[in-house]
Structures are given as C-alpha cells and as structure tokens.
Tab-separated table of C-alpha atoms in Angstrom:
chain	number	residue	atom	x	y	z
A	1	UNK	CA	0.000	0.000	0.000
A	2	UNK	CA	1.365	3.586	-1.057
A	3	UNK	CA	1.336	5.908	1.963
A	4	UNK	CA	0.566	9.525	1.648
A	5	UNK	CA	1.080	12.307	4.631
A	6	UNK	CA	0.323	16.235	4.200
A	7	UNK	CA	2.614	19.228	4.343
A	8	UNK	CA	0.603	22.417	3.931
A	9	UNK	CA	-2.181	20.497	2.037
A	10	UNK	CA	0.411	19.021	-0.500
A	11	UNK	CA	0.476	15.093	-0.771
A	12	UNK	CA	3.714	13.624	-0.243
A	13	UNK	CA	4.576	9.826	-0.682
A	14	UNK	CA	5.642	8.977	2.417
A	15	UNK	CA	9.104	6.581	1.971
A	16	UNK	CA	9.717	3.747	4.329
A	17	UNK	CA	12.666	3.284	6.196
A	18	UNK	CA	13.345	-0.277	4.332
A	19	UNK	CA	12.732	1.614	1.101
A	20	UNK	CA	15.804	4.439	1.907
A	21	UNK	CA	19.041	3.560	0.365
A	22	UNK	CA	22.346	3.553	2.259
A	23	UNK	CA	24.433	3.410	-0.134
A	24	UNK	CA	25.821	6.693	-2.200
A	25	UNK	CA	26.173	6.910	-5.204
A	26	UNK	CA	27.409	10.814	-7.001
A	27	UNK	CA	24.271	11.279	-9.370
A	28	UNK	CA	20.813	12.529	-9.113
A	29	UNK	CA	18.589	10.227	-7.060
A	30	UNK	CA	21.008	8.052	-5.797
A	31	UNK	CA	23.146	10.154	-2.750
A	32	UNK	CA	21.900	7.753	-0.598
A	33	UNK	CA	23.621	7.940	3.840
A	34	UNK	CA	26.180	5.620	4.280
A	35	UNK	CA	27.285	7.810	7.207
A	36	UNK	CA	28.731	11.064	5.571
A	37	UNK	CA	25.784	13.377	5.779
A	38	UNK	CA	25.330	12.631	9.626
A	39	UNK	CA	29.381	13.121	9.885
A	40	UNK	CA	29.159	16.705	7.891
A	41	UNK	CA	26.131	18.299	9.297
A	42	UNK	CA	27.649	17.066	12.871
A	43	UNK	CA	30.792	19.405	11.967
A	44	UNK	CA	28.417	22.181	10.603
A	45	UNK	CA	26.845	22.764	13.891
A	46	UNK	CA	30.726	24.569	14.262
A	47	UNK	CA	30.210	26.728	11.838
A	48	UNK	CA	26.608	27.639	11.126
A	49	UNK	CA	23.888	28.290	14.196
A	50	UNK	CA	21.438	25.127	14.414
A	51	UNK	CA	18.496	27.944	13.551
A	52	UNK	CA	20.289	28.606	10.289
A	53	UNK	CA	20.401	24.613	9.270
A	54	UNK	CA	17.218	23.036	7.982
A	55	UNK	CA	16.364	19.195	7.700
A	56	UNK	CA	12.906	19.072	8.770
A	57	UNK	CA	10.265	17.523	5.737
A	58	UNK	CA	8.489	21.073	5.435
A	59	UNK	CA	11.726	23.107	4.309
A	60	UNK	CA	13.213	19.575	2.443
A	61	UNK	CA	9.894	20.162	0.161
A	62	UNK	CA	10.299	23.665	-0.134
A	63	UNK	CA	13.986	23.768	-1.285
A	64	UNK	CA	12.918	20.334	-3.497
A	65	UNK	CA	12.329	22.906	-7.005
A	66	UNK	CA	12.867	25.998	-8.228
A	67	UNK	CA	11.411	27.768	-11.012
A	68	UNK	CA	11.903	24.540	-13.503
A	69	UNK	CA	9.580	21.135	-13.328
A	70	UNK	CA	12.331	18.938	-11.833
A	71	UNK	CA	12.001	17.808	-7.863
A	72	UNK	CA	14.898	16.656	-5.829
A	73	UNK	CA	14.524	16.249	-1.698
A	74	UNK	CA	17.880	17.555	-0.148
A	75	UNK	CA	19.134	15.974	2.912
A	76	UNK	CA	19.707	19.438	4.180
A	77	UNK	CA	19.400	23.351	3.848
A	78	UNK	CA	21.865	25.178	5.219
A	79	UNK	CA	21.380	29.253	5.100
A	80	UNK	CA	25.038	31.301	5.195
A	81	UNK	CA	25.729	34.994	6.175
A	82	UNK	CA	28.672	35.554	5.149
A	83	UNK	CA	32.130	34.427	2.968
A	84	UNK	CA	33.459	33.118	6.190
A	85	UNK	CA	30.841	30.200	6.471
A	86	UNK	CA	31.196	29.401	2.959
A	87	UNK	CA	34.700	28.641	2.909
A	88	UNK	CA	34.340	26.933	5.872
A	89	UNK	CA	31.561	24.690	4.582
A	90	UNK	CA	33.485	23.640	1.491
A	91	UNK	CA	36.133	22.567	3.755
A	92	UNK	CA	33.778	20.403	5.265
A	93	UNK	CA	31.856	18.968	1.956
A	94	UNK	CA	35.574	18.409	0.857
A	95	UNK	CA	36.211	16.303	4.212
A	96	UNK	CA	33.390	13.989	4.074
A	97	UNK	CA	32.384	14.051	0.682
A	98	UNK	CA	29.328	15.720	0.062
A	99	UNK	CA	28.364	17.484	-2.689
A	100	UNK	CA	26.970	20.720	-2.621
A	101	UNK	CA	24.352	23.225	-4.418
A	102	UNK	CA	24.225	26.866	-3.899
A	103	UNK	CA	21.291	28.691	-4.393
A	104	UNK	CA	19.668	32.104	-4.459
A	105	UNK	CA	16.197	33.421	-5.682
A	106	UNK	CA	16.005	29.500	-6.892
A	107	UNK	CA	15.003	30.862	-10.119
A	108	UNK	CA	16.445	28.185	-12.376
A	109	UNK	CA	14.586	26.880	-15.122
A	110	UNK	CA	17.044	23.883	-15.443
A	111	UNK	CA	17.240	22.533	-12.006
A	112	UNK	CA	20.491	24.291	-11.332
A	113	UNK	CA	19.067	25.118	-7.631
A	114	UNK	CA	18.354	22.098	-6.445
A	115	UNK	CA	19.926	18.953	-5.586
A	116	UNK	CA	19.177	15.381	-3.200
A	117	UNK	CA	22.423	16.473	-1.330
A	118	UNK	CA	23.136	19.585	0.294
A	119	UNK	CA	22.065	23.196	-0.877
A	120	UNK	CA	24.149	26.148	0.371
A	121	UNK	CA	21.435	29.050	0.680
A	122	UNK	CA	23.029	32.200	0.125
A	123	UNK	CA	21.129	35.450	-0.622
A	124	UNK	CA	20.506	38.773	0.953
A	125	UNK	CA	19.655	38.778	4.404
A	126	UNK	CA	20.470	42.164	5.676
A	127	UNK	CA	23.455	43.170	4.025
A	128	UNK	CA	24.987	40.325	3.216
A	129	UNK	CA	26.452	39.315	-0.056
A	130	UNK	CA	25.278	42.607	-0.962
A	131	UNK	CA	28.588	44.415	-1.731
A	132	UNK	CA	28.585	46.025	-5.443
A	133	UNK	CA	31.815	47.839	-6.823
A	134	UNK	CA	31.530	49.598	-10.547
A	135	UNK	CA	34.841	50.713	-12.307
A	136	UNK	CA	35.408	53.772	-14.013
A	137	UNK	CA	32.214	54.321	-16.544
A	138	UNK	CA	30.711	51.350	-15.608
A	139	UNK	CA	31.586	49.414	-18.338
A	140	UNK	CA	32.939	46.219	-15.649
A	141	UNK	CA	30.975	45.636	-12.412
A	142	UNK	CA	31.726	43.291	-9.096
A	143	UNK	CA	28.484	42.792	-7.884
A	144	UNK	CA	27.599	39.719	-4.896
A	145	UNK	CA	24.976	37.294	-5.471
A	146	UNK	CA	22.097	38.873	-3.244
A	147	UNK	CA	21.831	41.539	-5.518
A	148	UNK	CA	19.052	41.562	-7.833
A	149	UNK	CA	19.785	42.556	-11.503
A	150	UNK	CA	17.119	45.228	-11.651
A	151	UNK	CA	18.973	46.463	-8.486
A	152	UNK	CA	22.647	46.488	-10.396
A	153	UNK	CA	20.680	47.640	-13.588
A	154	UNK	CA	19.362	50.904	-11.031
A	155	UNK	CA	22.818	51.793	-10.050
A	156	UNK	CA	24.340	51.583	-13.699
A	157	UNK	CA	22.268	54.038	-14.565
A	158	UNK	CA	24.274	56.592	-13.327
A	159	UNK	CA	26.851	55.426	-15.783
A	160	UNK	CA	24.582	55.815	-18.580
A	161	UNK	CA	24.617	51.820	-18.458
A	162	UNK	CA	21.538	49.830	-18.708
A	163	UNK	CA	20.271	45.932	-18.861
A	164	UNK	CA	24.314	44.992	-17.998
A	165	UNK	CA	22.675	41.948	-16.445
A	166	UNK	CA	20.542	40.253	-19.006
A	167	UNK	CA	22.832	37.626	-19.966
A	168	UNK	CA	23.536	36.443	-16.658
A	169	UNK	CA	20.415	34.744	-16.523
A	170	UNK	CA	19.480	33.756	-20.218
A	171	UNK	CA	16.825	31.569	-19.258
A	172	UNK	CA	14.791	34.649	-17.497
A	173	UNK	CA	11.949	36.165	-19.063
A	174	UNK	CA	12.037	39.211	-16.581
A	175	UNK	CA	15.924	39.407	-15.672
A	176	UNK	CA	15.069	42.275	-13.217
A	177	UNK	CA	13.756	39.917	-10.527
A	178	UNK	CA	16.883	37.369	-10.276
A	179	UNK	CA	19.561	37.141	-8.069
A	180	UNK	CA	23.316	37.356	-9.394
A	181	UNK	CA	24.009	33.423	-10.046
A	182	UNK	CA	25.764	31.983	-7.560
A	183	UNK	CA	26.898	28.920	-9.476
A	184	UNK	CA	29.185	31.033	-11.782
A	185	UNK	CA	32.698	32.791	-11.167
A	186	UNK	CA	32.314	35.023	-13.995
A	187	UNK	CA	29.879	35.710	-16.709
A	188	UNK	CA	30.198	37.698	-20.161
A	189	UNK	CA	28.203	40.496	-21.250
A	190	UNK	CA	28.044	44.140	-22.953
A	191	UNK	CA	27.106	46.913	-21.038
A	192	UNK	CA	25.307	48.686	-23.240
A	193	UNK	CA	24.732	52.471	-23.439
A	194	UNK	CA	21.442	53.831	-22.464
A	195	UNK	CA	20.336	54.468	-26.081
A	196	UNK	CA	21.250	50.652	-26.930
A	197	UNK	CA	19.497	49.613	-24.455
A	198	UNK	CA	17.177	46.966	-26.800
A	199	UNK	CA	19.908	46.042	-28.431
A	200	UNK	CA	22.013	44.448	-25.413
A	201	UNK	CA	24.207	41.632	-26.505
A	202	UNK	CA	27.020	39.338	-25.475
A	203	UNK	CA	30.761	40.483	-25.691
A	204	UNK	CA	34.225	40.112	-24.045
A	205	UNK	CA	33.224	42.768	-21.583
A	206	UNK	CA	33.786	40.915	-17.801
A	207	UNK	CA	31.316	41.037	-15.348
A	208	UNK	CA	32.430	39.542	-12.711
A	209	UNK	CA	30.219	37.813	-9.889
C-alpha cells in the first residue's frame, strides 16, 4: 500500500525506512547515507547556528524545485551569512564528501538550484552578499549574489549603463527579478549604453560575480 502524509495540504509519498538507500552513489537520485551526511552536518553545527540549518520535511519540500519542473529532496538546507561560512563549509563537503548546491532566488529553469544532497542558501539577508563595486564608466561591475539585476541595472544608470545583467540569466523572461548566479565565477556580457538599451548583446566585456 502507497502511503501519503500532508505538508501544507500538499500530498507527499511517504518513503519507508526499508525503502531508503544507504548506499551513495554521485548522481541525481542516488546520494543515498552511508554515514557522511550525519558526519558533515555534525561538523556544521561549528560553523553555522542550528536555527540557520534546515532538515525538517516542510523546508526539504520547499527547497525540493525551483522555477523549472524537476524535484529533488535535499538531505539538508543550510542558510550562510557571510564568505566566512562558505569557505568553511566547502572545507567540510571536501572532508566527508558531500556534494553541494548553492542557491539564491532558486530561479532556475534547469534545475540548477536544487539537488538530493546539500544546498548552500546564500542570498541577501540584511546586508549580506550585498557588496557592489563599478569601475570607471561602468563598463565592468563586481556585484555579490544577493543583488538583484534590476537592483545592479538601477545603479548603472548613473553610468549611462543599462540591462548589464541580461545575460547572466538567459533563461529569465524578466531578468530584473533574479539574483546574481551563484553557481558562476564570472559571466560575459556588454554593457550597453542607455540608447542601446534593446539592443544588449554578449561580448568580451567581464562582469564579474
């Protein structure tokens, strides 16, 4: 018999503990605990606050899509402040072996923000990862990934810059409501003067992220 329980009025198959896999295996569906996500999330308590570390079944289902039509349970969510925890974490993911995912505004069409392993939630929360710097006439741009692009868009229009950010996220129909991707060191784009601004395309122009 297939067993269903509720979160928030969505049905969710409930999985028996004979039917959970221990064994790992690096690939969608198949990070099963042999040991190594107990291990790692035991040495993240050093690092990140216990409030700031999710595993219960309501935030598992939450953080299981983004914006795209794939689903994929994480074993946990774990919410950063600052560069400090990040480096630290990827210490730890190197240590034991766990793969990680970060994500933002989880507004992915592909499934780049999720994962059945760990996600790394970064994202503005106060002013973190909000730092911007723009060079000279604003033709290359630092920006961190809690800034949205309509944000950076706002301030390059002081340079006579506009739409610098529409390549970042090619997939997005509205580009001024997504986070700076976190998954990427660097991407490529023309920042184009304000009367080009419909005619924005990609060039060797770095913006870096």
């Amino acid at each position: 018999m297939i067993r269903y329980m509720s979160i928030c009025g969505i049905a969710v198959q409930a999985v028996q503990p004979s039917a959970i896999s221990n064994k790992f295996v690096n690939h969608d569906g198949q990070r099963g605990d042999d040991g190594r996500y107990k291990a790692f999330l035991n040495d993240v308590a050093s690092v990140v606050p216990k409030k700031r570390v999710y595993t219960d079944p309501l935030h598992l289902l939450a953080y299981g899509s983004d914006a795209s039509f794939y689903r994929l349970l994480p074993k946990a969510v774990i919410k950063v402040h600052n560069e400090q925890e990040v480096q630290q974490l990827l210490q730890l993911s190197q240590r034991h072996k766990v793969p990680v995912t970060f994500r933002a505004a989880g507004t992915s069409l592909s499934g780049q923000a999720i994962t059945d392993s760990v996600i790394i939630r970064v994202g503005y929360v106060g002013k973190n990862f909000r730092g911007i710097n723009i060079q000279g006439d604003g033709s290359k741009v630092t920006a961190e990934v809690g800034l949205l692009g309509g944000e950076v868009n706002k301030l390059l229009a002081a340079h006579a810059r506009c739409d610098a950010l529409r390549h970042t996220g090619r997939a997005m129909a509205r580009h001024s409501h997504f986070m700076i991707q976190p998954t990427s060191l660097m991407q490529r784009c023309e920042l184009q003067p304000l009367d080009r601004c419909n005619r924005s395309r990609p060039a060797g122009i770095l913006l870096h992220v």
